[in-house]
Coordinates of C-alpha atoms in Angstrom, one line a residue:
Chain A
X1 CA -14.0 -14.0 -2.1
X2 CA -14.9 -11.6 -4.9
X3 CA -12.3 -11.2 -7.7
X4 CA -12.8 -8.2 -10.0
X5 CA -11.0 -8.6 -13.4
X6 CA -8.7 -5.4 -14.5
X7 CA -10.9 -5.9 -18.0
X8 CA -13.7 -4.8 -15.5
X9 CA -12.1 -1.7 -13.7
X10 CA -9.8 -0.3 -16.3
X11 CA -10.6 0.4 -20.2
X12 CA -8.7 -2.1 -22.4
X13 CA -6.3 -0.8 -24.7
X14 CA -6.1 2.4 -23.1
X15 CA -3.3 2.8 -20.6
X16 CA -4.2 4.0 -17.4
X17 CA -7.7 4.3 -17.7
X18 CA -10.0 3.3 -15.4
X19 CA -13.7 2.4 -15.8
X20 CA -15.1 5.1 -13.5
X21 CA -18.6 4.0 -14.2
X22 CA -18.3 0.0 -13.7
X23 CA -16.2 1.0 -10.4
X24 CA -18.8 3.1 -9.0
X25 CA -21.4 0.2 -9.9
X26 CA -20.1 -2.2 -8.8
X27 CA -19.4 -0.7 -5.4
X28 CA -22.8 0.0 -5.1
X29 CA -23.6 -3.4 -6.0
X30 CA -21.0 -4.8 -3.3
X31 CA -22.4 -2.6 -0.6
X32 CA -25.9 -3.5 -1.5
X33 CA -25.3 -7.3 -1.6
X34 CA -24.2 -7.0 2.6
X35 CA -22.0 -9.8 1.9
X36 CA -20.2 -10.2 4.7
X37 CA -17.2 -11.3 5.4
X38 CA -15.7 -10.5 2.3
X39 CA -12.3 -10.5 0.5
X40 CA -12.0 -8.8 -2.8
X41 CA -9.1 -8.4 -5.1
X42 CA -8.9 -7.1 -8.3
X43 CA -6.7 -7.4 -11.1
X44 CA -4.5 -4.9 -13.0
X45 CA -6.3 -4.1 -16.6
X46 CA -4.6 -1.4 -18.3
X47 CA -2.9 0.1 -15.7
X48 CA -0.4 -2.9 -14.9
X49 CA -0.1 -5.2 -17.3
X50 CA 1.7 -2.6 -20.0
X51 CA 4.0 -1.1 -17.3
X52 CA 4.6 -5.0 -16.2
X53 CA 5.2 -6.4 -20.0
X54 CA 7.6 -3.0 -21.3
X55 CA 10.0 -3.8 -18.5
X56 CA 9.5 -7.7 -18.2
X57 CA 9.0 -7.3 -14.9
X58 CA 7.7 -11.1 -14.5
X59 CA 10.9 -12.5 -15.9
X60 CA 12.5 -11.3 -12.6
X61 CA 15.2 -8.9 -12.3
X62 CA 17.9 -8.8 -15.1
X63 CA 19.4 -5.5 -15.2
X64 CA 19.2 -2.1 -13.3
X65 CA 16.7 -0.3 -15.6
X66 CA 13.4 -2.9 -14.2
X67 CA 13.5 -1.4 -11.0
X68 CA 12.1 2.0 -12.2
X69 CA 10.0 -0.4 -13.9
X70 CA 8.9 -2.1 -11.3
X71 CA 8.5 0.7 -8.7
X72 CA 5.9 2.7 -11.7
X73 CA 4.1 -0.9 -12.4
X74 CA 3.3 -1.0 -8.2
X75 CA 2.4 3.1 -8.1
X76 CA 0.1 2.2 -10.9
X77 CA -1.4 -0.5 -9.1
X78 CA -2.0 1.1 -5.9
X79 CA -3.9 4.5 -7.6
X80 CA -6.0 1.8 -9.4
X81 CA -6.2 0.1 -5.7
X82 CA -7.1 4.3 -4.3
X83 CA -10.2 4.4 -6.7
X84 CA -11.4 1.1 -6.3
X85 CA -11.1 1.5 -2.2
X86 CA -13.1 5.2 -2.3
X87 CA -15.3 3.8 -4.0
X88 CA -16.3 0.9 -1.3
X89 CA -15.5 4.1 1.3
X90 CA -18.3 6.0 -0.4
X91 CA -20.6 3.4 -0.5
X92 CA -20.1 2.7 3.3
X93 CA -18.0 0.0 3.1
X94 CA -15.1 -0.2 5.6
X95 CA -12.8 -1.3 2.8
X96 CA -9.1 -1.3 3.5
X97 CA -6.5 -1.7 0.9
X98 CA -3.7 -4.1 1.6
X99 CA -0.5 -4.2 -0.5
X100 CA 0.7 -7.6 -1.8
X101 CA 4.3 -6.1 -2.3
X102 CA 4.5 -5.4 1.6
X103 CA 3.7 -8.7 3.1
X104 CA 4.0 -11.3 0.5
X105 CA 7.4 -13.0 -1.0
X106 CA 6.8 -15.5 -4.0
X107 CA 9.4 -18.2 -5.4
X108 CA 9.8 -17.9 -9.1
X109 CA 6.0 -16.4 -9.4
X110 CA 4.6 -18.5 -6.7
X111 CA 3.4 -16.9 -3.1
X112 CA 5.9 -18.4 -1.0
X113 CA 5.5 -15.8 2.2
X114 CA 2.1 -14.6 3.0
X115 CA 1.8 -13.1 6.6
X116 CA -1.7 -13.1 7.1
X117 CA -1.7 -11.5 10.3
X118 CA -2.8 -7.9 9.1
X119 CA -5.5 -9.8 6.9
X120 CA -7.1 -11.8 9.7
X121 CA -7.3 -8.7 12.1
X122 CA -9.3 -6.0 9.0
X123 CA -11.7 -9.0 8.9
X124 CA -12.0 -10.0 12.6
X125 CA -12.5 -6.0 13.0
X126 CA -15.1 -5.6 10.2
X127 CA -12.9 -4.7 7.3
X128 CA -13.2 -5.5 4.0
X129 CA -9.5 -6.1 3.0
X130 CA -8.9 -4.9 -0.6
X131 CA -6.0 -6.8 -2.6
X132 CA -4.6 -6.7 -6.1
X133 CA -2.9 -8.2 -8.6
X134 CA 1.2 -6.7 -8.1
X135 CA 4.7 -6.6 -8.8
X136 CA 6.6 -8.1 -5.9
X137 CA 9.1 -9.2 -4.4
X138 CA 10.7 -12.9 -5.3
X139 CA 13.3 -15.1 -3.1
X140 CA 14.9 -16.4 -6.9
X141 CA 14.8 -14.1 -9.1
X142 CA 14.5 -10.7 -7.5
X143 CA 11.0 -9.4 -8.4
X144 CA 7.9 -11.1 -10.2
X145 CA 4.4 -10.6 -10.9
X146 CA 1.7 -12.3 -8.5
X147 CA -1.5 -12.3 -10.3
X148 CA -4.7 -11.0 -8.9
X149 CA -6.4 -14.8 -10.1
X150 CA -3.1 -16.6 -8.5
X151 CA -3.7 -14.6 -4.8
X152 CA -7.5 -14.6 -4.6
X153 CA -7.5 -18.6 -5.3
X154 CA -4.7 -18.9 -2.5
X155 CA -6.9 -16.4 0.1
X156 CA -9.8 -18.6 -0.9
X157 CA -7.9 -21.9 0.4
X158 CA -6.1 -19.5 2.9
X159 CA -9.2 -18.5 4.5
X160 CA -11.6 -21.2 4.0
X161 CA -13.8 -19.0 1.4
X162 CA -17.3 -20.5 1.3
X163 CA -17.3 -19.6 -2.7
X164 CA -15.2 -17.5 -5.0
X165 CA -16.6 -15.2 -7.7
X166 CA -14.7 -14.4 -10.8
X167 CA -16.0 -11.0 -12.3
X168 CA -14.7 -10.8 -15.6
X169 CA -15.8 -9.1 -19.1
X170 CA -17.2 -11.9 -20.7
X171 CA -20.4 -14.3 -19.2
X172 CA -18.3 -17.5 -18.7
X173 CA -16.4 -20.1 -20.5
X174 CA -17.4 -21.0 -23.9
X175 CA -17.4 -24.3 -25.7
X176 CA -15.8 -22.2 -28.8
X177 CA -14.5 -18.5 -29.0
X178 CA -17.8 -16.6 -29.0
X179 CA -16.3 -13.9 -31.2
X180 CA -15.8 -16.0 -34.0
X181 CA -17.5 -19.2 -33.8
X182 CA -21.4 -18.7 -33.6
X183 CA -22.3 -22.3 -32.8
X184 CA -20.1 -21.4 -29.2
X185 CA -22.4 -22.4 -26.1
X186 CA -21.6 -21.0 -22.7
X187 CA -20.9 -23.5 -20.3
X188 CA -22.8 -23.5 -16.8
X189 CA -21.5 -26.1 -14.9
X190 CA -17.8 -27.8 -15.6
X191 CA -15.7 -30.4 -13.9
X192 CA -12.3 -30.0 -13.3
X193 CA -11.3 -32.8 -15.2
X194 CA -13.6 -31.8 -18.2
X195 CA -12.1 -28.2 -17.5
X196 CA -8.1 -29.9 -18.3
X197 CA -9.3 -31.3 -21.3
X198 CA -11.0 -27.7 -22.5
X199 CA -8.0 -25.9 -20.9
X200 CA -5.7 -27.5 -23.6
X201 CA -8.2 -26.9 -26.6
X202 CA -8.3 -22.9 -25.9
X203 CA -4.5 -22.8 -24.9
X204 CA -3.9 -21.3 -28.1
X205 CA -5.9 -18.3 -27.7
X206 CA -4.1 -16.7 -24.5
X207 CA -4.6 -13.2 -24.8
X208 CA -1.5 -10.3 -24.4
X209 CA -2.2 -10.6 -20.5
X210 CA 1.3 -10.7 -18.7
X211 CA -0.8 -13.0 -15.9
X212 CA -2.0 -14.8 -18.6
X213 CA -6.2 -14.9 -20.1
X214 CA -8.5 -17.3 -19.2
X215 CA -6.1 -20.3 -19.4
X216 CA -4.2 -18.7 -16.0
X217 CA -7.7 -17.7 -14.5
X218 CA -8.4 -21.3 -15.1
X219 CA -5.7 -22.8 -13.8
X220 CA -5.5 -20.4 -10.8
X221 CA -9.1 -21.4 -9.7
X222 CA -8.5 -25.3 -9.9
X223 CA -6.7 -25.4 -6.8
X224 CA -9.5 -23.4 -5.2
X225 CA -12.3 -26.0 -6.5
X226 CA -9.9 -28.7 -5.2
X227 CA -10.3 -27.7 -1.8
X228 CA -14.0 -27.9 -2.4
X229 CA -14.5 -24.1 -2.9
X230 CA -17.5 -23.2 -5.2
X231 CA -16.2 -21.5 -8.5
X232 CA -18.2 -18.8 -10.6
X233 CA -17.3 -16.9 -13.4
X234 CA -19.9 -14.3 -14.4
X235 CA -20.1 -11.2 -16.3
X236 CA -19.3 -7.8 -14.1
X237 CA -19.7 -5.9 -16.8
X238 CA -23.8 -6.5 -16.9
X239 CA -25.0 -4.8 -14.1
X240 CA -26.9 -7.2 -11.1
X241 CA -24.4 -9.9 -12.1
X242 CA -22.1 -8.9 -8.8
X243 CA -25.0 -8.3 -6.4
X244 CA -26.5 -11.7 -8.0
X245 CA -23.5 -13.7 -7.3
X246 CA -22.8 -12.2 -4.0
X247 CA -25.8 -13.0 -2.4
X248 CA -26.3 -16.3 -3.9
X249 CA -29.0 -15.8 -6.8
X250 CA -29.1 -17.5 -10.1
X251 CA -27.0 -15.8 -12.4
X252 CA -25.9 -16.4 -16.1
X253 CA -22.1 -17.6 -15.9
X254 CA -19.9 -20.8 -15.4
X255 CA -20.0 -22.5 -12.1
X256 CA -16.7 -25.0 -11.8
X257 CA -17.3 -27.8 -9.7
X258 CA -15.1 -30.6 -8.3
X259 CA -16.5 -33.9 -9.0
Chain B
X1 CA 17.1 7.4 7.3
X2 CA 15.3 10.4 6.0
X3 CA 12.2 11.2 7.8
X4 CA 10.3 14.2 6.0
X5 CA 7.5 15.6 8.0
X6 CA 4.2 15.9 7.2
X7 CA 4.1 19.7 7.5
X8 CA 6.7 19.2 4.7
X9 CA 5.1 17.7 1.9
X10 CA 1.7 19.4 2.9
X11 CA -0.2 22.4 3.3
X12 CA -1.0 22.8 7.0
X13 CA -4.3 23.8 7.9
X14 CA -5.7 23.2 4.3
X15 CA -7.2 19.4 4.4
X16 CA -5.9 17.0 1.8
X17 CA -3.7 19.9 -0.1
X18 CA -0.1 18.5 -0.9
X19 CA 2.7 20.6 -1.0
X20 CA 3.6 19.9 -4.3
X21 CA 6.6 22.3 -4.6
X22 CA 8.4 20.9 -1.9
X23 CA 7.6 17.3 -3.1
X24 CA 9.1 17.7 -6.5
X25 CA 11.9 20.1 -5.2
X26 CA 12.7 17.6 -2.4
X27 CA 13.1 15.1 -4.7
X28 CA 14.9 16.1 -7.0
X29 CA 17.1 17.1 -4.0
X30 CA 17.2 13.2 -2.8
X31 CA 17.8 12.0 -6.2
X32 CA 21.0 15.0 -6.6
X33 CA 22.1 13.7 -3.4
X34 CA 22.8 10.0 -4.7
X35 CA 22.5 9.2 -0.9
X36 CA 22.4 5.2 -1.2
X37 CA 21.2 3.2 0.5
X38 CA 18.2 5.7 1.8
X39 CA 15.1 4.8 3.7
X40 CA 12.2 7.5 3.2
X41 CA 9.2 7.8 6.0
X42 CA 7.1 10.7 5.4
X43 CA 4.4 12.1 8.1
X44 CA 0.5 12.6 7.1
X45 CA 0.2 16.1 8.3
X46 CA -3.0 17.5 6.1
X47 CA -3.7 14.3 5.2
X48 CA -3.9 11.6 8.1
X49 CA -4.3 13.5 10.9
X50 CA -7.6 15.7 10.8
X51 CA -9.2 12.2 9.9
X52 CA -7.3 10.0 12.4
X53 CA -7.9 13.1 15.0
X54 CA -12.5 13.1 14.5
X55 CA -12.3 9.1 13.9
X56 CA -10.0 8.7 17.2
X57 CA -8.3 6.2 15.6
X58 CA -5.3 6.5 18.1
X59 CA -7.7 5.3 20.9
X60 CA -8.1 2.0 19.4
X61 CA -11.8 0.5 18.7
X62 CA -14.9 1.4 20.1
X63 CA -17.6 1.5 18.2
X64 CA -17.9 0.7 14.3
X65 CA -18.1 4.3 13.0
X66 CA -14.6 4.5 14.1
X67 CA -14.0 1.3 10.9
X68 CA -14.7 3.7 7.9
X69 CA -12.8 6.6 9.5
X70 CA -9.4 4.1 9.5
X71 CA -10.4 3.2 5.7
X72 CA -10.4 7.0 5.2
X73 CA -7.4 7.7 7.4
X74 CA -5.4 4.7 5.7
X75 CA -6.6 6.0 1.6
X76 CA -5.4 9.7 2.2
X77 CA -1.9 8.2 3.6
X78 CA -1.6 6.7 0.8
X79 CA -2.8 9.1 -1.8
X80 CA -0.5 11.1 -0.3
X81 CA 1.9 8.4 -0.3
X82 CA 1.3 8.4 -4.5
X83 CA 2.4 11.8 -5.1
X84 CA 6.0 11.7 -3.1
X85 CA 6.7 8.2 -4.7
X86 CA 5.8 9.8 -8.2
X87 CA 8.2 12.5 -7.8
X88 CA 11.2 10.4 -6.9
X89 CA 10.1 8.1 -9.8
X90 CA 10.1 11.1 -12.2
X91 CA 13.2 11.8 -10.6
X92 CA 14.9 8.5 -11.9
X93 CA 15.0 7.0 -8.4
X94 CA 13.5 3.7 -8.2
X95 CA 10.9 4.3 -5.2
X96 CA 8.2 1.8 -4.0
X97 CA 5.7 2.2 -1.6
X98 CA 6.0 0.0 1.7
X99 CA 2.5 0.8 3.4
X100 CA 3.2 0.1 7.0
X101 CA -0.7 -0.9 7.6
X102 CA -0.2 -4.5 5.5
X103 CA 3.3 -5.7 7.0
X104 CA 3.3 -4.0 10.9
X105 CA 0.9 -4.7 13.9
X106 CA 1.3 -2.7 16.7
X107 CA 0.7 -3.4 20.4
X108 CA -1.1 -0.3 22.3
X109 CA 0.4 1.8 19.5
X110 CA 4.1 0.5 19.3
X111 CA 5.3 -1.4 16.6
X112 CA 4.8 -5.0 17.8
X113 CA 5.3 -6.6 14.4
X114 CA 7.0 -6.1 11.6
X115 CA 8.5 -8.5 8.8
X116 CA 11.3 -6.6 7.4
X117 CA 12.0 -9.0 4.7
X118 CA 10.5 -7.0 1.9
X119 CA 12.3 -3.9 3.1
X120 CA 15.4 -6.2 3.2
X121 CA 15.0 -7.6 -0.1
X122 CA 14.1 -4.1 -1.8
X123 CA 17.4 -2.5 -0.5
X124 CA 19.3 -5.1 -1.8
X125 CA 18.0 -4.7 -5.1
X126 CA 18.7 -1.3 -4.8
X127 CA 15.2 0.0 -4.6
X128 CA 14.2 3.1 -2.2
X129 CA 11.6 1.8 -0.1
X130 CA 8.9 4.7 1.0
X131 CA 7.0 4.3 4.2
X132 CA 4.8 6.5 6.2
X133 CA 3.1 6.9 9.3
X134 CA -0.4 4.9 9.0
X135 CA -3.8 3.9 10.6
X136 CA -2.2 -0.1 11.5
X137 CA -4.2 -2.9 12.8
X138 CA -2.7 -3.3 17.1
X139 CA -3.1 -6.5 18.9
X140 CA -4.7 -5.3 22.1
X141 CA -6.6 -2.0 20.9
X142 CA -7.9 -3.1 17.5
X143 CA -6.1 -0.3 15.6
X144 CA -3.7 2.4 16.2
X145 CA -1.6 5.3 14.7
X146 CA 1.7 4.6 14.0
X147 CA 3.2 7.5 14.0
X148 CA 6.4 8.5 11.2
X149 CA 8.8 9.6 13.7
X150 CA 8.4 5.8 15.7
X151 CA 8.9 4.3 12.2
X152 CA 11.7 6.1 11.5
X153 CA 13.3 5.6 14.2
X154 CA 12.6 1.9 14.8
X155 CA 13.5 1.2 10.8
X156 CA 17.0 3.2 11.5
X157 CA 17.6 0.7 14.4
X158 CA 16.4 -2.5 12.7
X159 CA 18.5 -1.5 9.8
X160 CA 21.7 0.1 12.1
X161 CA 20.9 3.4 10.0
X162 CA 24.3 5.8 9.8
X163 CA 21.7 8.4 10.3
X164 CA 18.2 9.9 10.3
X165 CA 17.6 13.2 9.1
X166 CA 14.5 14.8 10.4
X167 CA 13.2 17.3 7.9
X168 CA 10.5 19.7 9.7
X169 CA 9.3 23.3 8.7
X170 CA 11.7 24.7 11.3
X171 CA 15.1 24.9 11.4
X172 CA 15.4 22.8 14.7
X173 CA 15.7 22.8 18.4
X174 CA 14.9 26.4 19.9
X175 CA 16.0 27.3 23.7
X176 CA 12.0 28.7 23.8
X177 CA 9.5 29.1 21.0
X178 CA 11.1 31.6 18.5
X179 CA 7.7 32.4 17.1
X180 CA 6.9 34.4 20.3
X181 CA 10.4 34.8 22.5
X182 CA 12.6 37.0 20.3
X183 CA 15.2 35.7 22.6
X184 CA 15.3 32.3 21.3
X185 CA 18.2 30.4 20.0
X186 CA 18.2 27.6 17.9
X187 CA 20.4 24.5 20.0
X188 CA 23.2 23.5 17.4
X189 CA 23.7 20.3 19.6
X190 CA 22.3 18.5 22.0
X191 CA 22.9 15.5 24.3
X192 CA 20.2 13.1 25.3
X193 CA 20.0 14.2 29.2
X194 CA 20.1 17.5 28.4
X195 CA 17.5 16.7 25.7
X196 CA 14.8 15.0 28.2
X197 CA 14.9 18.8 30.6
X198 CA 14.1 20.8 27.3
X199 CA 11.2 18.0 26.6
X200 CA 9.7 18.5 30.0
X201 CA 10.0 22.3 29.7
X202 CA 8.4 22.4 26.1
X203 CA 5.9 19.9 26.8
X204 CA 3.4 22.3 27.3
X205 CA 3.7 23.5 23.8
X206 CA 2.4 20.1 22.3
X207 CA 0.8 21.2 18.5
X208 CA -2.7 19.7 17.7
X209 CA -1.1 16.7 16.0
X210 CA -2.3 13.3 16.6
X211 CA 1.2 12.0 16.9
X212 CA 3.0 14.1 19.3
X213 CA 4.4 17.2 17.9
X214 CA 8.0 18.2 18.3
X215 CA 7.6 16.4 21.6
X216 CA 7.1 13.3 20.3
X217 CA 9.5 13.6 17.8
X218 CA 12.2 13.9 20.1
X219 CA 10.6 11.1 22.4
X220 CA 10.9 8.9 19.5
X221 CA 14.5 9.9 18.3
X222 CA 15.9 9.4 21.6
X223 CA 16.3 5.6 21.0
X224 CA 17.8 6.3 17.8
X225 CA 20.6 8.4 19.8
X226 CA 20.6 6.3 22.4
X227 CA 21.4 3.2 19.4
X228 CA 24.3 5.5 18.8
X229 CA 23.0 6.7 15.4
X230 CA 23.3 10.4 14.6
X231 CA 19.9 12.0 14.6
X232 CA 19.7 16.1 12.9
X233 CA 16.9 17.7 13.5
X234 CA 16.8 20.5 9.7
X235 CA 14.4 22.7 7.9
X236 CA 13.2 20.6 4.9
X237 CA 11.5 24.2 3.6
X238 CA 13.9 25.8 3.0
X239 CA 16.0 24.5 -0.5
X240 CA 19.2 22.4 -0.3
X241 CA 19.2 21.8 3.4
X242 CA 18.1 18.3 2.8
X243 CA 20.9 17.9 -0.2
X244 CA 23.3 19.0 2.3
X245 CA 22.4 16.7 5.2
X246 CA 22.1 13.5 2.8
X247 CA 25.6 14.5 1.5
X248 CA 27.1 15.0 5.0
X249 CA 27.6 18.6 4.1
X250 CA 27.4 21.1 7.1
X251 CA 23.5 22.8 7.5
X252 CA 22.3 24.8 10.6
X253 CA 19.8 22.6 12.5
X254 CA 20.1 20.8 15.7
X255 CA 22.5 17.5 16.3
X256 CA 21.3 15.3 19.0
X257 CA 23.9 12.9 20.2
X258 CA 24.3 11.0 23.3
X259 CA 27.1 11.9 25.4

């Protein structure tokens, strides 16, 4: 299971703008790895998360003027989705995008209905099923946001995933912020208990992500380590982090482990 | 149930080329209409079918060339898919994109599967859910084309549709091919026996479409009539045709009905 952060694919702070170059890498870098089978979603960057936050689309529906808002925050998602999927096509890889809004239901944010039929058979066939962070349907309140961090841990546990890989934009988790605190030390190996106690000390620092930062990634991946899944967060910005990580080299980054 | 063809909303004989005029015109046509609540399916024509037709993705699996040809197949469907949700967005209608691919499974190329719940739930909100005809994973070939017109048709049935309206690039039913027999009249109405004759005497005519051309359009709309749900057969090309139909306004094209 490889999860591509939308800090990764898209430019921050620019709407709608996706990182051409890190997509085109990193597909070459996915293709060259041969990992196989693989599941990879990837999150929403700045093509969702503005559409999703203007219309309070996560809040579920309150009046008639979210749907518009919710039909533009799923078209933005699935031309992210387009470029992301050529770019596996043009690397060789038989990547096929599946649309969270079409097959999953959640409760009040959570997946609730996930009819994995369509996702068995793309990897059964040779596929490598694409998925994204999306606006979707909810059975309470109407409509919600399923994260890209909440639906690869759950296809991680779903399908048994021997290890999940978290490509984000920064190398791993921190014992400080690194952008302000100079003594911070990246941490390579974290339990999940050690991870609650750190989760509460950088709760504060939850960044204008509608899915929420690192404190939602966090909490996401838990339940994958739970079920005994190897965790690791590295940096898919650096180029040879992906490929690294995919085929099971060393690389610089956070591993979370159960015990 | 509005079914708009893909030699509609694209430039036949010119790969990958929307029709952009007709999309925009169309819907702001759909969106003039205020036809609630309205079921889209759209065809590939430029888009899906030269790829489906080299990759012979309609034959199912057999061999693993055939794997990046239903990638390609499934990404120009829903490029093309983008551009006519976009323009009923811009057009203040709240459209999302139901890929038929994630939520259907076929069985030897009909619809086997299908769990309409987010279709349910999106016209309850009062969304316009878009669908189209798709590369889809089938149980017993590997993959298959779903065709729009067996969409369409199934979708007005599951949903007891008051009608489908067929939008093609001719203005309906001919008593011989008007493009070479001056003689030929265009059938105002039809019933369904008198329907299955004309299919056996056109038959021969069958257009290099992947799907069936009007052939299997009719094939397909038959259990729609049959379902006792009005089925008109009008030229989406030419402007206001399609306003008309939606508003139950009278427009020359063909009516099949059963008796």
């Amino acid at each position: 299971m490889l999860k591509l952060g939308g800090s990764v694919i898209t430019i921050k702070n620019r709407a709608f703008t996706p990182n051409r170059e890190a997509i085109t890498r990193l597909a070459g870098e996915i293709s060259d790895s041969k990992a196989s089978p693989l599941i990879i979603v990837h999150g929403g960057g700045s093509y969702g998360h503005p559409l999703a936050a203007k219309y309070r689309i996560a809040e579920g529906f309150r009046e008639n003027r979210q749907l518009i808002g919710f039909s533009k925050t799923h078209n933005a998602m699935q031309s992210l989705n387009i470029l992301v999927v050529e770019a596996l096509i043009e690397h060789g890889l038989p990547a096929i995008s599946i649309a969270p809004s079409s097959c999953i239901v959640t409760k009040r944010g959570r997946i609730e209905r996930f009819d994995a039929e369509v996702l068995s058979r793309s990897l059964k066939l040779g596929f490598v099923p694409v998925l994204y962070g999306d606006a979707v349907f909810d059975c309470e309140t109407g409509f919600s946001i399923l994260s890209g961090d909440q639906l690869a841990s759950a296809l991680a546990i779903m399908f048994n995933a021997e290890k999940v890989i978290m490509g984000v934009d920064v190398d791993g988790l921190y014992t400080a912020d690194p952008k302000i605190d100079f003594s911070a030390e990246l941490i390579e190996r974290i339990s999940l208990s050690e991870l609650e106690k750190l989760t509460n000390k950088i709760g504060g620092s939850r960044a204008t992500d509608v899915t929420g930062g690192m404190v939602g990634k966090i909490f996401e991946m838990a339940s994958s380590v739970a079920s005994d899944i190897d965790v690791v967060i590295v940096n898919a910005l650096k180029p040879g982090n992906i490929y690294k990580a995919l085929r099971g080299e060393k690389v610089r980054g956070t591993r979370i482990v159960k015990g």
